[in-house]
mmCIF file of C-alpha atoms and ligand atoms in Angstrom:
data_model
loop_
_atom_site.group_PDB
_atom_site.id
_atom_site.type_symbol
_atom_site.label_atom_id
_atom_site.label_comp_id
_atom_site.label_asym_id
_atom_site.label_seq_id
_atom_site.Cartn_x
_atom_site.Cartn_y
_atom_site.Cartn_z
ATOM 1 C CA MET A 1 186.932 53.341 -2.169
ATOM 2 C CA SER A 2 186.176 56.699 -3.857
ATOM 3 C CA ASP A 3 189.208 59.047 -4.446
ATOM 4 C CA SER A 4 187.128 62.189 -4.718
ATOM 5 C CA LYS A 5 188.733 65.036 -2.789
ATOM 6 C CA ASN A 6 185.342 66.545 -1.964
ATOM 7 C CA ILE A 7 183.975 63.380 -0.198
ATOM 8 C CA SER A 8 182.774 64.111 3.429
ATOM 9 C CA LEU A 9 184.260 62.395 6.460
ATOM 10 C CA GLU A 10 180.788 61.102 7.033
ATOM 11 C CA ASP A 11 180.653 59.524 3.372
ATOM 12 C CA ARG A 12 184.353 58.210 3.783
ATOM 13 C CA PHE A 13 183.311 56.644 7.028
ATOM 14 C CA GLN A 14 180.113 55.019 5.396
ATOM 15 C CA GLU A 15 182.240 53.703 2.394
ATOM 16 C CA LYS A 16 184.561 51.947 4.866
ATOM 17 C CA ILE A 17 181.648 50.195 6.515
ATOM 18 C CA ASP A 18 180.214 49.324 3.165
ATOM 19 C CA ASN A 19 183.475 47.741 2.266
ATOM 20 C CA ASN A 20 183.542 45.882 5.435
ATOM 21 C CA ILE A 21 186.576 47.694 6.781
ATOM 22 C CA GLN A 22 186.405 47.609 10.552
ATOM 23 C CA ILE A 23 186.430 50.958 12.565
ATOM 24 C CA GLU A 24 189.124 51.217 15.089
ATOM 25 C CA PRO A 25 189.006 53.530 18.132
ATOM 26 C CA LYS A 26 191.170 56.180 16.822
ATOM 27 C CA ASP A 27 189.491 56.285 13.355
ATOM 28 C CA TRP A 28 187.000 59.159 12.832
ATOM 29 C CA MET A 29 183.579 58.097 13.242
ATOM 30 C CA PRO A 30 180.111 60.140 13.421
ATOM 31 C CA GLU A 31 179.016 60.943 17.003
ATOM 32 C CA GLY A 32 175.824 59.045 16.445
ATOM 33 C CA TYR A 33 177.785 55.937 15.753
ATOM 34 C CA ARG A 34 179.932 56.539 18.924
ATOM 35 C CA LYS A 35 176.794 57.076 20.886
ATOM 36 C CA THR A 36 174.884 53.971 19.478
ATOM 37 C CA LEU A 37 177.853 51.744 20.312
ATOM 38 C CA ILE A 38 178.232 52.999 23.709
ATOM 39 C CA ARG A 39 174.616 52.410 24.342
ATOM 40 C CA GLN A 40 174.406 48.882 23.057
ATOM 41 C CA ILE A 41 177.710 47.667 24.333
ATOM 42 C CA SER A 42 177.025 49.097 27.921
ATOM 43 C CA GLN A 43 173.672 47.738 27.976
ATOM 44 C CA HIS A 44 175.219 44.357 26.767
ATOM 45 C CA ALA A 45 177.858 44.657 29.547
ATOM 46 C CA HIS A 46 175.228 45.366 32.224
ATOM 47 C CA SER A 47 173.133 42.389 31.002
ATOM 48 C CA GLU A 48 176.240 39.991 31.401
ATOM 49 C CA ILE A 49 176.820 41.432 34.900
ATOM 50 C CA VAL A 50 173.148 41.329 36.103
ATOM 51 C CA GLY A 51 172.814 38.025 34.178
ATOM 52 C CA MET A 52 175.043 36.392 36.785
ATOM 53 C CA LEU A 53 172.390 36.850 39.526
ATOM 54 C CA PRO A 54 169.556 34.426 38.468
ATOM 55 C CA GLU A 55 172.001 31.502 38.088
ATOM 56 C CA GLY A 56 174.406 32.491 41.081
ATOM 57 C CA ASN A 57 171.190 31.876 43.132
ATOM 58 C CA TRP A 58 171.694 28.342 42.463
ATOM 59 C CA ILE A 59 175.411 27.845 42.953
ATOM 60 C CA SER A 60 175.123 26.744 46.653
ATOM 61 C CA ARG A 61 172.170 24.539 45.724
ATOM 62 C CA ALA A 62 173.510 22.802 42.776
ATOM 63 C CA PRO A 63 172.620 18.963 42.882
ATOM 64 C CA SER A 64 176.189 17.512 42.629
ATOM 65 C CA LEU A 65 179.886 18.675 42.875
ATOM 66 C CA ARG A 66 179.981 18.356 39.038
ATOM 67 C CA ARG A 67 176.903 20.509 38.489
ATOM 68 C CA LYS A 68 178.264 23.037 40.914
ATOM 69 C CA MET A 69 181.784 23.329 38.999
ATOM 70 C CA GLY A 70 179.866 23.777 35.852
ATOM 71 C CA LEU A 71 177.654 26.450 37.089
ATOM 72 C CA LEU A 72 180.342 28.213 39.034
ATOM 73 C CA ALA A 73 182.474 28.466 35.804
ATOM 74 C CA LYS A 74 179.683 29.653 33.801
ATOM 75 C CA VAL A 75 178.687 32.475 36.038
ATOM 76 C CA GLN A 76 182.445 33.460 36.284
ATOM 77 C CA ASP A 77 182.541 33.611 32.511
ATOM 78 C CA GLU A 78 179.509 36.015 32.521
ATOM 79 C CA ALA A 79 181.509 38.199 34.608
ATOM 80 C CA GLY A 80 184.457 38.096 32.501
ATOM 81 C CA HIS A 81 182.026 38.902 29.548
ATOM 82 C CA GLY A 82 180.840 42.098 31.201
ATOM 83 C CA LEU A 83 184.398 43.150 31.824
ATOM 84 C CA TYR A 84 185.540 42.647 28.041
ATOM 85 C CA LEU A 85 182.429 44.659 27.167
ATOM 86 C CA TYR A 86 183.154 47.604 29.644
ATOM 87 C CA GLY A 87 186.487 47.506 28.213
ATOM 88 C CA ALA A 88 185.201 47.988 24.576
ATOM 89 C CA ALA A 89 182.958 50.834 25.710
ATOM 90 C CA GLU A 90 185.865 52.558 27.188
ATOM 91 C CA THR A 91 187.609 52.497 23.842
ATOM 92 C CA LEU A 92 184.921 54.658 22.639
ATOM 93 C CA GLY A 93 185.513 57.387 25.362
ATOM 94 C CA ALA A 94 182.975 56.174 27.816
ATOM 95 C CA ASP A 95 183.615 56.149 31.550
ATOM 96 C CA ARG A 96 183.362 52.753 33.127
ATOM 97 C CA ALA A 97 182.273 54.136 36.655
ATOM 98 C CA SER A 98 179.760 56.458 35.141
ATOM 99 C CA LEU A 99 178.290 53.534 33.076
ATOM 100 C CA ILE A 100 178.048 51.373 36.413
ATOM 101 C CA ASP A 101 176.383 54.115 38.214
ATOM 102 C CA ASP A 102 173.728 54.410 35.548
ATOM 103 C CA LEU A 103 173.071 50.693 36.053
ATOM 104 C CA HIS A 104 172.722 50.912 39.699
ATOM 105 C CA SER A 105 170.550 54.033 39.671
ATOM 106 C CA GLY A 106 168.125 52.276 37.282
ATOM 107 C CA LYS A 107 168.636 54.688 34.392
ATOM 108 C CA ALA A 108 170.368 52.169 32.216
ATOM 109 C CA LYS A 109 168.793 49.196 30.522
ATOM 110 C CA TYR A 110 169.789 45.715 30.573
ATOM 111 C CA SER A 111 168.181 42.325 29.237
ATOM 112 C CA SER A 112 164.787 42.034 30.162
ATOM 113 C CA ILE A 113 165.337 38.154 30.574
ATOM 114 C CA PHE A 114 167.261 38.447 33.837
ATOM 115 C CA ASN A 115 164.236 40.037 35.649
ATOM 116 C CA TYR A 116 162.545 36.519 35.896
ATOM 117 C CA PRO A 117 163.190 34.310 39.007
ATOM 118 C CA THR A 118 164.972 31.086 39.063
ATOM 119 C CA LEU A 119 162.533 28.824 40.879
ATOM 120 C CA THR A 120 163.757 25.307 40.571
ATOM 121 C CA TRP A 121 167.023 23.584 39.301
ATOM 122 C CA ALA A 122 165.663 22.982 35.835
ATOM 123 C CA ASP A 123 165.618 26.823 35.453
ATOM 124 C CA ILE A 124 169.474 26.494 35.403
ATOM 125 C CA GLY A 125 169.028 24.055 32.560
ATOM 126 C CA ALA A 126 166.628 26.317 30.686
ATOM 127 C CA ILE A 127 168.718 29.244 31.051
ATOM 128 C CA GLY A 128 171.726 27.629 29.703
ATOM 129 C CA TRP A 129 169.763 25.968 26.736
ATOM 130 C CA LEU A 130 167.547 28.795 25.962
ATOM 131 C CA VAL A 131 168.858 32.157 27.237
ATOM 132 C CA ASP A 132 172.560 31.173 26.167
ATOM 133 C CA GLY A 133 171.039 29.858 22.970
ATOM 134 C CA ALA A 134 169.411 33.245 22.217
ATOM 135 C CA ALA A 135 172.545 35.083 23.197
ATOM 136 C CA ILE A 136 174.560 33.270 20.818
ATOM 137 C CA MET A 137 171.986 33.493 17.952
ATOM 138 C CA ASN A 138 172.245 37.312 18.666
ATOM 139 C CA GLN A 139 175.974 37.712 19.278
ATOM 140 C CA VAL A 140 177.696 35.466 16.518
ATOM 141 C CA PRO A 141 176.852 38.082 13.985
ATOM 142 C CA LEU A 142 178.311 40.775 16.275
ATOM 143 C CA CYS A 143 181.628 38.965 15.598
ATOM 144 C CA SER A 144 181.702 40.582 12.255
ATOM 145 C CA CYS A 145 180.254 43.914 13.338
ATOM 146 C CA SER A 146 181.805 47.084 12.018
ATOM 147 C CA TYR A 147 183.511 48.133 15.405
ATOM 148 C CA GLY A 148 186.689 46.255 15.920
ATOM 149 C CA PRO A 149 186.975 45.995 19.626
ATOM 150 C CA TYR A 150 183.415 44.888 20.021
ATOM 151 C CA ALA A 151 183.770 42.354 17.134
ATOM 152 C CA ARG A 152 186.868 40.827 18.682
ATOM 153 C CA ALA A 153 185.394 40.722 22.308
ATOM 154 C CA MET A 154 182.479 38.902 20.885
ATOM 155 C CA VAL A 155 184.658 36.015 19.281
ATOM 156 C CA ARG A 156 185.668 34.782 22.728
ATOM 157 C CA VAL A 157 182.221 35.509 24.417
ATOM 158 C CA CYS A 158 180.584 33.306 21.731
ATOM 159 C CA LYS A 159 182.983 30.432 22.361
ATOM 160 C CA GLU A 160 182.216 30.378 25.990
ATOM 161 C CA GLU A 161 178.456 30.989 25.565
ATOM 162 C CA SER A 162 178.369 27.657 23.341
ATOM 163 C CA PHE A 163 179.766 25.823 26.237
ATOM 164 C CA HIS A 164 177.066 27.510 28.541
ATOM 165 C CA GLN A 165 174.435 26.420 26.090
ATOM 166 C CA ARG A 166 175.662 22.857 26.018
ATOM 167 C CA GLN A 167 175.859 22.592 29.688
ATOM 168 C CA GLY A 168 172.275 23.832 29.976
ATOM 169 C CA PHE A 169 170.803 21.460 27.401
ATOM 170 C CA GLU A 170 172.806 18.610 29.148
ATOM 171 C CA ILE A 171 170.865 19.619 32.316
ATOM 172 C CA MET A 172 167.518 19.447 30.425
ATOM 173 C CA MET A 173 168.695 16.207 29.020
ATOM 174 C CA ALA A 174 169.463 14.547 32.301
ATOM 175 C CA LEU A 175 166.004 15.858 33.862
ATOM 176 C CA CYS A 176 164.021 14.854 30.973
ATOM 177 C CA ASN A 177 165.590 11.114 30.938
ATOM 178 C CA GLY A 178 164.982 11.422 34.800
ATOM 179 C CA SER A 179 161.916 10.481 36.841
ATOM 180 C CA PRO A 180 158.531 11.893 35.864
ATOM 181 C CA GLU A 181 158.746 14.507 38.419
ATOM 182 C CA GLN A 182 162.110 15.685 37.018
ATOM 183 C CA LYS A 183 160.724 15.850 33.559
ATOM 184 C CA GLU A 184 157.742 18.055 34.928
ATOM 185 C CA LEU A 185 160.329 20.483 36.258
ATOM 186 C CA ALA A 186 161.925 20.517 32.993
ATOM 187 C CA GLN A 187 158.599 21.216 31.283
ATOM 188 C CA ASP A 188 157.687 23.820 33.722
ATOM 189 C CA ALA A 189 161.038 25.565 33.253
ATOM 190 C CA LEU A 190 160.592 25.498 29.473
ATOM 191 C CA ASN A 191 157.022 27.088 29.897
ATOM 192 C CA ARG A 192 158.304 29.955 32.110
ATOM 193 C CA TRP A 193 161.361 30.936 30.076
ATOM 194 C CA TRP A 194 160.298 30.387 26.314
ATOM 195 C CA TRP A 195 158.545 33.560 25.869
ATOM 196 C CA PRO A 196 160.822 35.847 27.774
ATOM 197 C CA SER A 197 163.680 34.117 25.668
ATOM 198 C CA LEU A 198 161.737 35.244 22.347
ATOM 199 C CA MET A 199 161.553 38.707 23.988
ATOM 200 C CA MET A 200 165.255 38.946 24.281
ATOM 201 C CA PHE A 201 165.640 39.719 20.697
ATOM 202 C CA GLY A 202 164.018 43.074 21.159
ATOM 203 C CA PRO A 203 160.684 44.441 19.849
ATOM 204 C CA ASN A 204 159.242 43.674 16.367
ATOM 205 C CA ASP A 205 161.296 45.367 13.554
ATOM 206 C CA SER A 206 158.432 47.570 12.941
ATOM 207 C CA GLU A 207 158.907 48.885 16.463
ATOM 208 C CA SER A 208 162.595 48.766 16.587
ATOM 209 C CA LYS A 209 163.733 52.484 16.547
ATOM 210 C CA HIS A 210 167.467 51.665 16.366
ATOM 211 C CA SER A 211 167.565 48.908 13.881
ATOM 212 C CA ALA A 212 167.551 50.677 10.496
ATOM 213 C CA GLN A 213 170.420 52.912 11.406
ATOM 214 C CA SER A 214 172.276 50.214 13.217
ATOM 215 C CA MET A 215 172.032 47.786 10.324
ATOM 216 C CA LYS A 216 173.277 50.619 7.840
ATOM 217 C CA TRP A 217 176.365 50.993 10.138
ATOM 218 C CA LYS A 218 176.776 47.310 10.357
ATOM 219 C CA ILE A 219 176.641 47.301 14.084
ATOM 220 C CA LYS A 220 173.552 45.109 13.861
ATOM 221 C CA ARG A 221 173.984 42.398 10.918
ATOM 222 C CA PHE A 222 170.404 40.942 11.092
ATOM 223 C CA SER A 223 167.113 42.395 12.439
ATOM 224 C CA ASN A 224 165.352 41.503 15.751
ATOM 225 C CA ASP A 225 162.608 39.533 14.058
ATOM 226 C CA GLU A 226 165.191 37.804 11.711
ATOM 227 C CA LEU A 227 167.181 36.488 14.637
ATOM 228 C CA ARG A 228 164.173 35.384 16.691
ATOM 229 C CA GLN A 229 162.771 33.329 13.823
ATOM 230 C CA ARG A 230 166.222 31.527 13.658
ATOM 231 C CA PHE A 231 166.133 30.860 17.349
ATOM 232 C CA VAL A 232 162.718 29.414 17.152
ATOM 233 C CA ASP A 233 163.500 27.142 14.105
ATOM 234 C CA MET A 234 166.726 25.987 15.896
ATOM 235 C CA SER A 235 164.781 25.303 19.339
ATOM 236 C CA VAL A 236 162.016 23.323 17.982
ATOM 237 C CA PRO A 237 163.952 20.148 17.138
ATOM 238 C CA GLN A 238 165.824 20.601 20.253
ATOM 239 C CA ALA A 239 162.610 20.470 22.510
ATOM 240 C CA LYS A 240 161.465 17.194 20.350
ATOM 241 C CA ILE A 241 164.797 15.693 21.358
ATOM 242 C CA LEU A 242 164.080 16.418 24.996
ATOM 243 C CA GLY A 243 160.404 15.205 24.609
ATOM 244 C CA ILE A 244 159.039 18.388 26.226
ATOM 245 C CA THR A 245 156.526 20.873 24.510
ATOM 246 C CA ILE A 246 156.911 24.468 23.675
ATOM 247 C CA PRO A 247 154.097 26.535 25.225
ATOM 248 C CA ASP A 248 152.724 27.867 21.924
ATOM 249 C CA ALA A 249 149.547 26.451 20.460
ATOM 250 C CA ASP A 250 150.264 28.463 17.271
ATOM 251 C CA LEU A 251 153.586 27.021 16.723
ATOM 252 C CA LYS A 252 153.643 25.054 13.335
ATOM 253 C CA TRP A 253 155.762 24.520 10.573
ATOM 254 C CA ASN A 254 155.148 26.573 7.381
ATOM 255 C CA GLU A 255 155.805 24.479 4.290
ATOM 256 C CA GLU A 256 155.577 27.630 2.152
ATOM 257 C CA THR A 257 158.343 29.903 4.082
ATOM 258 C CA LYS A 258 160.248 26.956 5.314
ATOM 259 C CA GLN A 259 160.095 28.261 8.768
ATOM 260 C CA HIS A 260 158.074 27.811 11.887
ATOM 261 C CA ASP A 261 155.109 30.079 12.503
ATOM 262 C CA TYR A 262 154.597 31.241 16.021
ATOM 263 C CA GLY A 263 152.295 32.740 18.423
ATOM 264 C CA LYS A 264 151.799 36.516 19.242
ATOM 265 C CA ILE A 265 154.448 37.721 21.808
ATOM 266 C CA ASP A 266 153.148 39.659 24.993
ATOM 267 C CA TRP A 267 154.660 43.039 24.038
ATOM 268 C CA GLU A 268 152.697 44.555 27.005
ATOM 269 C CA GLU A 269 154.715 42.225 29.532
ATOM 270 C CA PHE A 270 158.011 43.058 27.614
ATOM 271 C CA TRP A 271 157.668 46.489 28.092
ATOM 272 C CA ASN A 272 156.568 46.432 31.561
ATOM 273 C CA VAL A 273 159.843 44.507 32.473
ATOM 274 C CA VAL A 274 161.977 46.872 30.449
ATOM 275 C CA LYS A 275 160.521 49.796 32.391
ATOM 276 C CA GLY A 276 161.397 48.245 35.574
ATOM 277 C CA ASN A 277 158.232 46.484 36.562
ATOM 278 C CA GLY A 278 159.178 42.714 36.165
ATOM 279 C CA PRO A 279 159.140 40.169 38.746
ATOM 280 C CA CYS A 280 162.874 40.701 40.017
ATOM 281 C CA ASN A 281 163.856 44.200 38.543
ATOM 282 C CA LYS A 282 164.016 45.736 42.176
ATOM 283 C CA GLN A 283 165.647 42.727 43.687
ATOM 284 C CA ARG A 284 168.360 42.715 40.986
ATOM 285 C CA LEU A 285 169.192 46.327 41.413
ATOM 286 C CA LYS A 286 169.348 45.933 45.105
ATOM 287 C CA THR A 287 171.653 42.935 45.009
ATOM 288 C CA ARG A 288 173.879 44.812 42.690
ATOM 289 C CA ASN A 289 174.181 47.882 44.682
ATOM 290 C CA LYS A 290 174.881 45.740 47.608
ATOM 291 C CA ALA A 291 177.587 43.919 45.877
ATOM 292 C CA HIS A 292 179.099 47.302 44.524
ATOM 293 C CA ASP A 293 179.157 48.675 48.219
ATOM 294 C CA GLN A 294 180.720 45.658 49.623
ATOM 295 C CA GLY A 295 183.343 45.738 46.980
ATOM 296 C CA LYS A 296 184.478 49.224 47.653
ATOM 297 C CA TRP A 297 187.647 48.343 49.814
ATOM 298 C CA VAL A 298 188.622 46.027 46.855
ATOM 299 C CA ARG A 299 188.454 48.898 44.310
ATOM 300 C CA GLU A 300 190.214 51.165 46.775
ATOM 301 C CA ALA A 301 193.073 48.568 47.411
ATOM 302 C CA ALA A 302 193.598 48.060 43.855
ATOM 303 C CA THR A 303 193.900 51.674 43.036
ATOM 304 C CA ALA A 304 196.222 52.340 45.847
ATOM 305 C CA TYR A 305 198.406 49.397 44.624
ATOM 306 C CA ALA A 306 198.274 50.626 40.997
ATOM 307 C CA GLU A 307 199.444 54.000 42.142
ATOM 308 C CA LYS A 308 202.291 52.735 44.280
ATOM 309 C CA ARG A 309 203.381 50.789 40.992
ATOM 310 C CA ARG A 310 203.402 53.841 38.996
ATOM 311 C CA GLN A 311 205.297 55.972 41.498
ATOM 312 C CA ARG A 312 207.855 53.004 41.681
ATOM 313 C CA ASN A 313 208.110 52.742 37.893
ATOM 314 C CA ALA A 314 208.416 56.517 37.659
ATOM 315 C CA ASN A 315 211.254 56.510 40.213
ATOM 316 C CA ARG A 316 213.075 53.730 38.550
ATOM 317 C CA ALA A 317 212.899 55.536 35.263
ATOM 318 C CA LYS A 318 214.240 58.455 36.788
ATOM 319 C CA THR A 319 217.391 56.765 38.401
ATOM 320 C CA ALA A 320 218.060 54.628 35.133
HETATM 321 N N1 FAQ B 401 165.703 44.038 27.010
HETATM 322 O O1 FAQ B 401 165.643 49.740 18.892
HETATM 323 P P1 FAQ B 401 165.650 48.326 19.534
HETATM 324 C C1 FAQ B 401 173.257 37.313 27.420
HETATM 325 C C2 FAQ B 401 165.537 48.321 24.270
HETATM 326 S S1 FAQ B 401 173.565 38.964 27.042
HETATM 327 C C3 FAQ B 401 165.666 45.353 27.569
HETATM 328 O O2 FAQ B 401 165.430 47.124 18.972
HETATM 329 P P2 FAQ B 401 168.659 47.773 19.539
HETATM 330 C C4 FAQ B 401 174.371 36.606 28.063
HETATM 331 C C5 FAQ B 401 166.729 48.733 23.499
HETATM 332 O O3 FAQ B 401 167.746 48.734 24.301
HETATM 333 C C6 FAQ B 401 171.932 39.439 26.500
HETATM 334 N N2 FAQ B 401 165.743 46.275 26.732
HETATM 335 O O4 FAQ B 401 167.225 48.490 20.194
HETATM 336 C C7 FAQ B 401 173.965 35.715 29.260
HETATM 337 C C8 FAQ B 401 166.184 50.158 23.178
HETATM 338 O O5 FAQ B 401 166.176 50.999 24.328
HETATM 339 P P3 FAQ B 401 167.004 52.376 24.251
HETATM 340 C C9 FAQ B 401 172.046 40.902 26.173
HETATM 341 C C10 FAQ B 401 165.578 45.871 25.456
HETATM 342 O O6 FAQ B 401 169.662 48.091 20.440
HETATM 343 C C11 FAQ B 401 173.356 34.613 29.293
HETATM 344 C C12 FAQ B 401 164.717 49.779 22.912
HETATM 345 O O7 FAQ B 401 164.386 48.610 23.584
HETATM 346 N N3 FAQ B 401 172.346 40.918 24.830
HETATM 347 O O8 FAQ B 401 172.112 36.850 27.516
HETATM 348 C C13 FAQ B 401 165.607 44.698 24.782
HETATM 349 O O9 FAQ B 401 168.763 48.088 18.173
HETATM 350 C C14 FAQ B 401 172.967 33.787 30.215
HETATM 351 C C15 FAQ B 401 164.333 49.848 21.522
HETATM 352 O O10 FAQ B 401 164.815 48.623 20.915
HETATM 353 C C16 FAQ B 401 172.847 42.021 24.042
HETATM 354 O O11 FAQ B 401 172.871 42.989 24.749
HETATM 355 C C17 FAQ B 401 165.475 43.585 25.940
HETATM 356 N N4 FAQ B 401 165.493 42.440 25.672
HETATM 357 O O12 FAQ B 401 168.312 46.081 19.538
HETATM 358 C C18 FAQ B 401 174.294 36.247 30.445
HETATM 359 C C19 FAQ B 401 173.401 41.918 22.728
HETATM 360 N N5 FAQ B 401 165.473 44.584 23.570
HETATM 361 O O13 FAQ B 401 168.656 52.115 24.355
HETATM 362 C C20 FAQ B 401 174.097 35.463 31.668
HETATM 363 C C21 FAQ B 401 173.604 43.224 22.070
HETATM 364 C C22 FAQ B 401 165.424 45.952 23.207
HETATM 365 O O14 FAQ B 401 166.725 52.963 22.974
HETATM 366 C C23 FAQ B 401 173.388 34.203 31.681
HETATM 367 N N6 FAQ B 401 172.523 44.027 22.062
HETATM 368 N N7 FAQ B 401 165.603 46.667 24.127
HETATM 369 O O15 FAQ B 401 166.692 53.066 25.575
HETATM 370 C C24 FAQ B 401 171.705 43.930 20.769
HETATM 371 O O16 FAQ B 401 171.896 43.048 19.798
HETATM 372 C C25 FAQ B 401 170.732 44.784 20.859
HETATM 373 O O17 FAQ B 401 170.917 45.985 21.436
HETATM 374 C C26 FAQ B 401 169.211 44.404 20.935
HETATM 375 C C27 FAQ B 401 168.267 45.652 20.834
HETATM 376 C C28 FAQ B 401 168.762 43.337 19.971
HETATM 377 C C29 FAQ B 401 169.148 43.816 22.373
#
């Protein structure tokens, strides 16, 4: 660290980041850093919450008690992730109720992937395998991001996502080792979820408006394209083990780069979904709004209980 007295707060902050010293809620931080974190963490929280819906849709139709228990636990985990993340955003001064209002009004973004429908049971396998797989690839580096509360929340989230990925892969494995019809369901799910999973990593680096600054601040540790490439390289051998084919005619091993080359992503589809025009955007927001309205009495009861406890503790403190 520099000991110059003239160093600006901003330079001192960047020095801490460069020296891998984590930033904590009460530390000085540039307004842009705070805003970027609130944006990313709240979008991430919203994704976890909306992300419960495509899979929640299959809890009542899971093919066995064991599958139902696994899926139920997974969906509950995603709710927990959303809550830790809203908590992390609050440490930056964000108001949870306003963030949630922004989600419900359609103002806030959440991951594009959750606007696709879950048509068959195999989609639950594909989500666990691919969507949780992509989420882990993106989130493990966040465990060492520069903002302490976000990094710490990610440690537990990643452990749980690993379990989710394994349960998804195991569903795919069971289907691929089952009847020809079951294997066909698995292939169909891979066909529909592959490209949207690649889109989860965000636009190409050349189009990613936040990446350069977020990487300088070590909020992001790798670029969108770097993580997407790792995901492709990880998934290809897994698809081989399952015996199903990734729907990309241009996918091939590149001996020079020691990576897989892959085909062109349909960015028009991606931006269309991000702008609210994907297959399920409207349905997802409608369902979230309905759940929020129906939970009003729970929030009111919890607030009344907390207020009663606060008063009781205050009275006890007075008489002690
Ligand atoms: N969908 O400049 P960049 C999960 C937006 S959690 C929608 O590259 P950035 C767990 C971006 O926000 C999945 N919008 O942005 C689970 C920005 O818009 P803005 C969520 C997207 O932030 C599994 C604009 O495009 N994970 O799956 C998407 O540097 C199974 C420009 O993009 C996280 O949130 C997209 N895919 O990089 C749950 C991880 N991509 O704000 C249930 C944390 C980009 O200017 C079941 N987030 N946009 O209006 C991140 O790592 C980053 O925010 C990125 C985007 C990489 C997503």
